[in-house]
Structure formats: C-alpha cells, structure tokens
C-alpha cells in the first residue's frame, strides 16, 4: 500500500464524571478531527452525573456534521473501563478505532498513524509521550510508563478489534486492560508499534480520580494485581478473543436514537 490510508478513523472516548477534562480536550480534538477530513470522535457518556449531557448539547452542530458521535449509557451506576471502552468502540463507524481517554489530546498524531497503517495495515499502534517514558526501570517492550497518561492510546483496524472481542470485560474496573489488549493483539498476529507524540498529550490524573467511580473499595495496587493475573492467564490459555458471553447494552445515539451494542 502506498500513500496514507484514507479510511475513516474513530477516536473513541469514554467519560464518567470527567467533564472538567473534556472541557479542555474536546474542543481541540474536534479541530484535529475536522482538519483530517475523514475522522470522528465517538464520545460515550457512561451515565455521568456532572452535567455532561447538557454540555454536549452545546456541540450539536458537530453532531449534525458527523464529527461528533454521541452515545449515552443511562443505567450503569459505576465505571468499568473495559465495558465503557467497548461500548464506545462498538458504536464507532470508522475503519480504524483509536482509544482516546477523556484526558488525552490527539495532537499531531493523525497523519502519522495513517502513514503507519499505510506501511503495514495489520498493525496496533500504541501511542506515548516520550519525555515521561524515558529511563523507566523495568520497562517491558517499551510500553508507556504507568501514570504518564498515555498507556490507553491504542489504535488498530476495526476488523481486528472486533475479532478479538475488544477489551476484556472479565477484568476489574481499572488497570491492565490496555496492555492486555496489546498482548492479545501481538499473539493474534498483529504488528505492535509505538508512535511518539510531541507536545502536551494528556491531563494529569491521580489514583483517586481513577478509582472514584468504580464502586469498589479495592486499591489501585489490588486491582492491578488481580487484573495482571487475568492478563497472564489470557496469554497462557491462548484466550485471544474475549467476552464470548457478553450481553448487549442499550445506549442513546445522538440524543434520540436507541442503539443496542
């Protein structure tokens, strides 16, 4: 394949009580999507209680133009990373699906990622901030340093994401979901490459921010330990496709249309 791929790119964002971050990231990210010309932001409101729905309505013109695809899950009391990310990805329309946490900026990555998929279509791209990743003790395969806000920047062709069942919903609400997807994708046969991003890429979060809406009393370390065991089991058992018994969820699409994902 020569030249950058032209397929639609969907940036999949989940949000539960992170409006304070979206106020900063979404306007800039919409500008990046608009400049690309064939991309969208898929924003999943995961039953957020901070006025997110009313705020998104002020962006209705972007919804009408197809730049913003808005999904609203209205029943879940607590946040679960894998379940939320899957809803956002399953509700996207693009040929390429990119996870973009609510605290992340797209920056100048779109043409870089398109060029990478042109070189090798069957690739999972793992983005990162190079400055904060430098010199980490115990780095594995150059994965992003924990806590730098970039571990979730993952993009791959839609057909491969769907074939693997997405993020593993059997995991606890936080930690290891992203690297588990990377591990399974590599074992599945995809190339895994890292593409650095210049400039500011994320807003800093505390562990308290991450755990606040999970509904569990487990610490970050406890969740990480249990999910790490699940991640190792997935590889050891050759469980590259997950969520075989997943039940579909209903969301509201663009304020009015009921959609089951």
PDB file of C-alpha atoms in Angstrom, residues 5-236:
ATOM      1  CA  UNK A   5      -4.691   5.248   4.221  1.00  0.00           C
ATOM      2  CA  UNK A   6      -7.884   7.190   3.702  1.00  0.00           C
ATOM      3  CA  UNK A   7     -10.324   5.102   5.760  1.00  0.00           C
ATOM      4  CA  UNK A   8     -12.370   6.744   8.493  1.00  0.00           C
ATOM      5  CA  UNK A   9     -10.664   6.993  11.888  1.00  0.00           C
ATOM      6  CA  UNK A  10     -12.829   6.880  15.010  1.00  0.00           C
ATOM      7  CA  UNK A  11     -11.393   8.315  18.228  1.00  0.00           C
ATOM      8  CA  UNK A  12     -13.315   6.549  20.993  1.00  0.00           C
ATOM      9  CA  UNK A  13     -13.691   8.498  24.236  1.00  0.00           C
ATOM     10  CA  UNK A  14     -15.416   7.417  27.445  1.00  0.00           C
ATOM     11  CA  UNK A  15     -16.489   9.736  30.228  1.00  0.00           C
ATOM     12  CA  UNK A  16     -17.997   9.341  33.670  1.00  0.00           C
ATOM     13  CA  UNK A  17     -17.725  12.490  35.752  1.00  0.00           C
ATOM     14  CA  UNK A  18     -14.754  13.814  33.772  1.00  0.00           C
ATOM     15  CA  UNK A  19     -16.448  16.845  32.235  1.00  0.00           C
ATOM     16  CA  UNK A  20     -13.750  19.007  33.806  1.00  0.00           C
ATOM     17  CA  UNK A  21     -11.277  17.296  31.471  1.00  0.00           C
ATOM     18  CA  UNK A  22     -13.455  17.230  28.361  1.00  0.00           C
ATOM     19  CA  UNK A  23     -13.974  20.985  28.596  1.00  0.00           C
ATOM     20  CA  UNK A  24     -10.269  21.267  27.848  1.00  0.00           C
ATOM     21  CA  UNK A  25      -9.632  18.350  25.482  1.00  0.00           C
ATOM     22  CA  UNK A  26     -12.756  18.056  23.315  1.00  0.00           C
ATOM     23  CA  UNK A  27     -12.622  21.452  21.532  1.00  0.00           C
ATOM     24  CA  UNK A  28      -9.020  20.899  20.431  1.00  0.00           C
ATOM     25  CA  UNK A  29      -9.668  17.280  19.473  1.00  0.00           C
ATOM     26  CA  UNK A  30     -12.692  18.222  17.366  1.00  0.00           C
ATOM     27  CA  UNK A  31     -10.488  20.690  15.494  1.00  0.00           C
ATOM     28  CA  UNK A  32      -7.989  17.893  14.754  1.00  0.00           C
ATOM     29  CA  UNK A  33     -10.754  15.606  13.515  1.00  0.00           C
ATOM     30  CA  UNK A  34     -12.184  18.346  11.320  1.00  0.00           C
ATOM     31  CA  UNK A  35      -8.759  19.068   9.829  1.00  0.00           C
ATOM     32  CA  UNK A  36      -8.267  15.394   8.940  1.00  0.00           C
ATOM     33  CA  UNK A  37     -11.435  15.329   6.854  1.00  0.00           C
ATOM     34  CA  UNK A  38     -12.396  11.687   7.455  1.00  0.00           C
ATOM     35  CA  UNK A  39     -12.468  11.126  11.176  1.00  0.00           C
ATOM     36  CA  UNK A  40     -14.886  11.297  14.086  1.00  0.00           C
ATOM     37  CA  UNK A  41     -14.903  11.470  17.839  1.00  0.00           C
ATOM     38  CA  UNK A  42     -17.174   8.898  19.446  1.00  0.00           C
ATOM     39  CA  UNK A  43     -17.997  10.158  22.926  1.00  0.00           C
ATOM     40  CA  UNK A  44     -19.627   7.745  25.362  1.00  0.00           C
ATOM     41  CA  UNK A  45     -21.380   9.307  28.324  1.00  0.00           C
ATOM     42  CA  UNK A  46     -21.220   6.413  30.803  1.00  0.00           C
ATOM     43  CA  UNK A  47     -24.117   7.608  32.968  1.00  0.00           C
ATOM     44  CA  UNK A  48     -22.130  10.654  34.022  1.00  0.00           C
ATOM     45  CA  UNK A  49     -23.638  12.775  36.771  1.00  0.00           C
ATOM     46  CA  UNK A  50     -21.763  16.028  36.235  1.00  0.00           C
ATOM     47  CA  UNK A  51     -23.905  17.734  33.599  1.00  0.00           C
ATOM     48  CA  UNK A  52     -22.119  16.136  30.657  1.00  0.00           C
ATOM     49  CA  UNK A  53     -25.282  15.551  28.623  1.00  0.00           C
ATOM     50  CA  UNK A  54     -26.362  19.194  28.787  1.00  0.00           C
ATOM     51  CA  UNK A  55     -22.834  20.324  27.916  1.00  0.00           C
ATOM     52  CA  UNK A  56     -22.578  18.041  24.880  1.00  0.00           C
ATOM     53  CA  UNK A  57     -25.815  19.515  23.530  1.00  0.00           C
ATOM     54  CA  UNK A  58     -23.945  22.785  23.022  1.00  0.00           C
ATOM     55  CA  UNK A  59     -21.845  20.857  20.458  1.00  0.00           C
ATOM     56  CA  UNK A  60     -24.893  19.786  18.445  1.00  0.00           C
ATOM     57  CA  UNK A  61     -23.502  21.349  15.260  1.00  0.00           C
ATOM     58  CA  UNK A  62     -20.575  18.902  15.397  1.00  0.00           C
ATOM     59  CA  UNK A  63     -23.007  16.010  15.876  1.00  0.00           C
ATOM     60  CA  UNK A  64     -25.019  17.158  12.859  1.00  0.00           C
ATOM     61  CA  UNK A  65     -21.851  17.337  10.747  1.00  0.00           C
ATOM     62  CA  UNK A  66     -20.739  13.827  11.695  1.00  0.00           C
ATOM     63  CA  UNK A  67     -17.630  14.972  13.544  1.00  0.00           C
ATOM     64  CA  UNK A  68     -19.010  14.003  16.956  1.00  0.00           C
ATOM     65  CA  UNK A  69     -20.953  10.785  17.519  1.00  0.00           C
ATOM     66  CA  UNK A  70     -22.549  10.869  20.956  1.00  0.00           C
ATOM     67  CA  UNK A  71     -23.531   7.736  22.861  1.00  0.00           C
ATOM     68  CA  UNK A  72     -25.302   7.878  26.236  1.00  0.00           C
ATOM     69  CA  UNK A  73     -25.402   4.872  28.571  1.00  0.00           C
ATOM     70  CA  UNK A  74     -28.007   5.741  31.215  1.00  0.00           C
ATOM     71  CA  UNK A  75     -28.143   2.804  33.653  1.00  0.00           C
ATOM     72  CA  UNK A  76     -24.694   1.845  34.969  1.00  0.00           C
ATOM     73  CA  UNK A  77     -24.061   3.271  38.456  1.00  0.00           C
ATOM     74  CA  UNK A  78     -20.316   2.600  38.419  1.00  0.00           C
ATOM     75  CA  UNK A  79     -17.498   2.943  35.908  1.00  0.00           C
ATOM     76  CA  UNK A  80     -15.895  -0.132  34.356  1.00  0.00           C
ATOM     77  CA  UNK A  81     -13.085   0.644  31.952  1.00  0.00           C
ATOM     78  CA  UNK A  82     -13.379  -2.353  29.624  1.00  0.00           C
ATOM     79  CA  UNK A  83     -17.169  -2.212  29.393  1.00  0.00           C
ATOM     80  CA  UNK A  84     -17.189   1.519  28.706  1.00  0.00           C
ATOM     81  CA  UNK A  85     -14.419   1.363  26.124  1.00  0.00           C
ATOM     82  CA  UNK A  86     -16.120  -1.484  24.305  1.00  0.00           C
ATOM     83  CA  UNK A  87     -19.384   0.430  24.042  1.00  0.00           C
ATOM     84  CA  UNK A  88     -17.566   3.405  22.547  1.00  0.00           C
ATOM     85  CA  UNK A  89     -15.655   1.242  20.078  1.00  0.00           C
ATOM     86  CA  UNK A  90     -18.650  -0.909  19.100  1.00  0.00           C
ATOM     87  CA  UNK A  91     -20.633   2.272  18.434  1.00  0.00           C
ATOM     88  CA  UNK A  92     -17.997   3.788  16.137  1.00  0.00           C
ATOM     89  CA  UNK A  93     -18.275   3.906  12.343  1.00  0.00           C
ATOM     90  CA  UNK A  94     -14.608   4.010  11.370  1.00  0.00           C
ATOM     91  CA  UNK A  95     -12.319   1.549   9.628  1.00  0.00           C
ATOM     92  CA  UNK A  96      -9.723   2.300  12.314  1.00  0.00           C
ATOM     93  CA  UNK A  97     -10.585   2.518  16.011  1.00  0.00           C
ATOM     94  CA  UNK A  98      -8.442   4.562  18.389  1.00  0.00           C
ATOM     95  CA  UNK A  99      -8.965   4.654  22.126  1.00  0.00           C
ATOM     96  CA  UNK A 100      -8.586   8.214  23.370  1.00  0.00           C
ATOM     97  CA  UNK A 101      -9.047   8.756  27.091  1.00  0.00           C
ATOM     98  CA  UNK A 102     -11.037  11.830  28.099  1.00  0.00           C
ATOM     99  CA  UNK A 103      -7.862  13.422  29.456  1.00  0.00           C
ATOM    100  CA  UNK A 104      -5.898  12.993  26.200  1.00  0.00           C
ATOM    101  CA  UNK A 105      -5.229  15.294  23.248  1.00  0.00           C
ATOM    102  CA  UNK A 106      -4.989  13.958  19.685  1.00  0.00           C
ATOM    103  CA  UNK A 107      -2.277  16.434  18.795  1.00  0.00           C
ATOM    104  CA  UNK A 108      -0.441  15.900  15.510  1.00  0.00           C
ATOM    105  CA  UNK A 109      -0.824  12.116  15.502  1.00  0.00           C
ATOM    106  CA  UNK A 110      -3.480  11.568  12.797  1.00  0.00           C
ATOM    107  CA  UNK A 111      -1.244  11.739   9.689  1.00  0.00           C
ATOM    108  CA  UNK A 112       1.493   9.807  11.495  1.00  0.00           C
ATOM    109  CA  UNK A 113      -0.868   6.983  12.353  1.00  0.00           C
ATOM    110  CA  UNK A 114      -2.348   6.941   8.856  1.00  0.00           C
ATOM    111  CA  UNK A 115       1.143   6.643   7.408  1.00  0.00           C
ATOM    112  CA  UNK A 116       1.928   3.752   9.734  1.00  0.00           C
ATOM    113  CA  UNK A 117      -1.194   1.840   8.684  1.00  0.00           C
ATOM    114  CA  UNK A 118      -0.269   2.511   5.049  1.00  0.00           C
ATOM    115  CA  UNK A 119       3.086   0.816   5.637  1.00  0.00           C
ATOM    116  CA  UNK A 120       1.534  -2.134   7.447  1.00  0.00           C
ATOM    117  CA  UNK A 121      -2.241  -2.328   7.683  1.00  0.00           C
ATOM    118  CA  UNK A 122      -2.389  -5.133  10.249  1.00  0.00           C
ATOM    119  CA  UNK A 123      -0.837  -3.045  12.997  1.00  0.00           C
ATOM    120  CA  UNK A 124      -1.787  -1.997  16.503  1.00  0.00           C
ATOM    121  CA  UNK A 125      -0.348   1.427  17.255  1.00  0.00           C
ATOM    122  CA  UNK A 126       0.463   2.277  20.866  1.00  0.00           C
ATOM    123  CA  UNK A 127       0.990   5.987  21.348  1.00  0.00           C
ATOM    124  CA  UNK A 128       3.027   7.554  24.131  1.00  0.00           C
ATOM    125  CA  UNK A 129       4.713  10.673  25.488  1.00  0.00           C
ATOM    126  CA  UNK A 130       8.461  10.137  25.047  1.00  0.00           C
ATOM    127  CA  UNK A 131       9.617  12.658  27.657  1.00  0.00           C
ATOM    128  CA  UNK A 132       7.926  10.937  30.583  1.00  0.00           C
ATOM    129  CA  UNK A 133       8.714   7.425  29.384  1.00  0.00           C
ATOM    130  CA  UNK A 134      12.478   7.873  29.380  1.00  0.00           C
ATOM    131  CA  UNK A 135      14.543   5.765  31.755  1.00  0.00           C
ATOM    132  CA  UNK A 136      11.743   3.873  33.452  1.00  0.00           C
ATOM    133  CA  UNK A 137      13.050   0.940  35.477  1.00  0.00           C
ATOM    134  CA  UNK A 138      11.564  -2.391  34.440  1.00  0.00           C
ATOM    135  CA  UNK A 139      10.123  -1.248  31.100  1.00  0.00           C
ATOM    136  CA  UNK A 140       8.707  -4.131  29.042  1.00  0.00           C
ATOM    137  CA  UNK A 141       8.822  -3.838  25.267  1.00  0.00           C
ATOM    138  CA  UNK A 142       8.991  -0.077  25.641  1.00  0.00           C
ATOM    139  CA  UNK A 143       5.425   0.202  26.891  1.00  0.00           C
ATOM    140  CA  UNK A 144       4.412   3.582  28.316  1.00  0.00           C
ATOM    141  CA  UNK A 145       5.302   4.324  31.920  1.00  0.00           C
ATOM    142  CA  UNK A 146       2.405   3.853  34.310  1.00  0.00           C
ATOM    143  CA  UNK A 147       0.961   7.152  35.377  1.00  0.00           C
ATOM    144  CA  UNK A 148       2.031   9.235  32.384  1.00  0.00           C
ATOM    145  CA  UNK A 149      -1.485   9.190  30.945  1.00  0.00           C
ATOM    146  CA  UNK A 150      -0.630   7.568  27.624  1.00  0.00           C
ATOM    147  CA  UNK A 151      -0.959   3.829  28.155  1.00  0.00           C
ATOM    148  CA  UNK A 152      -4.500   3.886  26.761  1.00  0.00           C
ATOM    149  CA  UNK A 153      -3.578   5.457  23.405  1.00  0.00           C
ATOM    150  CA  UNK A 154      -4.241   2.402  21.248  1.00  0.00           C
ATOM    151  CA  UNK A 155      -5.426   2.178  17.635  1.00  0.00           C
ATOM    152  CA  UNK A 156      -5.997  -0.713  15.254  1.00  0.00           C
ATOM    153  CA  UNK A 157      -8.166  -1.739  12.302  1.00  0.00           C
ATOM    154  CA  UNK A 158     -11.768  -2.291  13.324  1.00  0.00           C
ATOM    155  CA  UNK A 159     -11.940  -5.832  11.981  1.00  0.00           C
ATOM    156  CA  UNK A 160      -9.167  -6.976  14.306  1.00  0.00           C
ATOM    157  CA  UNK A 161     -10.635  -5.243  17.362  1.00  0.00           C
ATOM    158  CA  UNK A 162     -13.969  -6.953  16.732  1.00  0.00           C
ATOM    159  CA  UNK A 163     -12.357 -10.338  16.054  1.00  0.00           C
ATOM    160  CA  UNK A 164     -10.647 -10.206  19.460  1.00  0.00           C
ATOM    161  CA  UNK A 165     -13.833  -9.178  21.247  1.00  0.00           C
ATOM    162  CA  UNK A 166     -12.431  -5.834  22.350  1.00  0.00           C
ATOM    163  CA  UNK A 167     -11.273  -5.109  25.880  1.00  0.00           C
ATOM    164  CA  UNK A 168     -11.607  -7.919  28.421  1.00  0.00           C
ATOM    165  CA  UNK A 169     -14.754  -7.246  30.466  1.00  0.00           C
ATOM    166  CA  UNK A 170     -13.880 -10.025  32.942  1.00  0.00           C
ATOM    167  CA  UNK A 171     -11.248  -7.744  34.426  1.00  0.00           C
ATOM    168  CA  UNK A 172     -11.865  -5.455  37.391  1.00  0.00           C
ATOM    169  CA  UNK A 173     -12.796  -1.853  36.516  1.00  0.00           C
ATOM    170  CA  UNK A 174      -9.283  -0.373  36.340  1.00  0.00           C
ATOM    171  CA  UNK A 175      -5.703  -1.293  35.336  1.00  0.00           C
ATOM    172  CA  UNK A 176      -4.152  -3.658  32.771  1.00  0.00           C
ATOM    173  CA  UNK A 177      -6.973  -3.547  30.200  1.00  0.00           C
ATOM    174  CA  UNK A 178      -4.865  -1.647  27.698  1.00  0.00           C
ATOM    175  CA  UNK A 179      -1.730  -3.774  27.882  1.00  0.00           C
ATOM    176  CA  UNK A 180      -3.881  -6.917  27.856  1.00  0.00           C
ATOM    177  CA  UNK A 181      -5.317  -5.791  24.507  1.00  0.00           C
ATOM    178  CA  UNK A 182      -1.785  -5.114  23.243  1.00  0.00           C
ATOM    179  CA  UNK A 183      -0.614  -8.554  24.402  1.00  0.00           C
ATOM    180  CA  UNK A 184      -3.521 -10.353  22.777  1.00  0.00           C
ATOM    181  CA  UNK A 185      -3.137  -8.385  19.558  1.00  0.00           C
ATOM    182  CA  UNK A 186       0.533  -9.323  19.318  1.00  0.00           C
ATOM    183  CA  UNK A 187      -0.263 -13.005  19.931  1.00  0.00           C
ATOM    184  CA  UNK A 188      -3.121 -12.736  17.420  1.00  0.00           C
ATOM    185  CA  UNK A 189      -0.554 -11.789  14.780  1.00  0.00           C
ATOM    186  CA  UNK A 190      -0.660  -8.005  14.598  1.00  0.00           C
ATOM    187  CA  UNK A 191       2.453  -5.896  14.497  1.00  0.00           C
ATOM    188  CA  UNK A 192       2.681  -3.646  17.551  1.00  0.00           C
ATOM    189  CA  UNK A 193       4.472  -0.357  17.026  1.00  0.00           C
ATOM    190  CA  UNK A 194       4.869   2.762  19.096  1.00  0.00           C
ATOM    191  CA  UNK A 195       4.441   6.216  17.615  1.00  0.00           C
ATOM    192  CA  UNK A 196       5.572   9.135  19.809  1.00  0.00           C
ATOM    193  CA  UNK A 197       3.583  12.331  20.194  1.00  0.00           C
ATOM    194  CA  UNK A 198       5.107  15.759  20.530  1.00  0.00           C
ATOM    195  CA  UNK A 199       3.693  18.467  22.772  1.00  0.00           C
ATOM    196  CA  UNK A 200       1.154  18.090  25.551  1.00  0.00           C
ATOM    197  CA  UNK A 201      -0.709  14.804  25.249  1.00  0.00           C
ATOM    198  CA  UNK A 202      -2.665  14.415  28.485  1.00  0.00           C
ATOM    199  CA  UNK A 203      -4.034  15.954  31.667  1.00  0.00           C
ATOM    200  CA  UNK A 204      -2.613  14.504  34.862  1.00  0.00           C
ATOM    201  CA  UNK A 205      -4.886  12.246  36.947  1.00  0.00           C
ATOM    202  CA  UNK A 206      -4.448  10.950  40.480  1.00  0.00           C
ATOM    203  CA  UNK A 207      -5.220   7.392  41.545  1.00  0.00           C
ATOM    204  CA  UNK A 208      -8.152   8.860  43.482  1.00  0.00           C
ATOM    205  CA  UNK A 209      -9.514  10.301  40.221  1.00  0.00           C
ATOM    206  CA  UNK A 210      -9.260   6.906  38.548  1.00  0.00           C
ATOM    207  CA  UNK A 211     -10.905   4.913  41.339  1.00  0.00           C
ATOM    208  CA  UNK A 212     -13.619   7.336  42.448  1.00  0.00           C
ATOM    209  CA  UNK A 213     -16.475   5.949  40.342  1.00  0.00           C
ATOM    210  CA  UNK A 214     -15.644   2.220  40.324  1.00  0.00           C
ATOM    211  CA  UNK A 215     -17.905   1.421  43.286  1.00  0.00           C
ATOM    212  CA  UNK A 216     -15.220  -0.802  44.831  1.00  0.00           C
ATOM    213  CA  UNK A 217     -13.043  -0.380  47.905  1.00  0.00           C
ATOM    214  CA  UNK A 218     -10.044  -2.099  46.348  1.00  0.00           C
ATOM    215  CA  UNK A 219      -6.856  -0.093  45.988  1.00  0.00           C
ATOM    216  CA  UNK A 220      -5.222   0.542  42.632  1.00  0.00           C
ATOM    217  CA  UNK A 221      -2.499  -1.971  43.523  1.00  0.00           C
ATOM    218  CA  UNK A 222      -5.091  -4.653  44.363  1.00  0.00           C
ATOM    219  CA  UNK A 223      -6.933  -4.144  41.080  1.00  0.00           C
ATOM    220  CA  UNK A 224      -3.665  -4.133  39.195  1.00  0.00           C
ATOM    221  CA  UNK A 225      -2.557  -7.393  40.806  1.00  0.00           C
ATOM    222  CA  UNK A 226      -5.799  -9.237  40.057  1.00  0.00           C
ATOM    223  CA  UNK A 227      -6.032  -7.941  36.503  1.00  0.00           C
ATOM    224  CA  UNK A 228      -2.391  -8.790  35.882  1.00  0.00           C
ATOM    225  CA  UNK A 229      -3.206 -12.388  36.774  1.00  0.00           C
ATOM    226  CA  UNK A 230      -6.118 -12.379  34.320  1.00  0.00           C
ATOM    227  CA  UNK A 231      -3.889 -10.873  31.652  1.00  0.00           C
ATOM    228  CA  UNK A 232      -1.295 -13.620  32.131  1.00  0.00           C
ATOM    229  CA  UNK A 233      -4.000 -16.272  32.010  1.00  0.00           C
ATOM    230  CA  UNK A 234      -5.325 -14.901  28.717  1.00  0.00           C
ATOM    231  CA  UNK A 235      -1.944 -15.456  27.098  1.00  0.00           C
ATOM    232  CA  UNK A 236      -1.187 -18.758  28.809  1.00  0.00           C
TER     233      UNK A 236
END
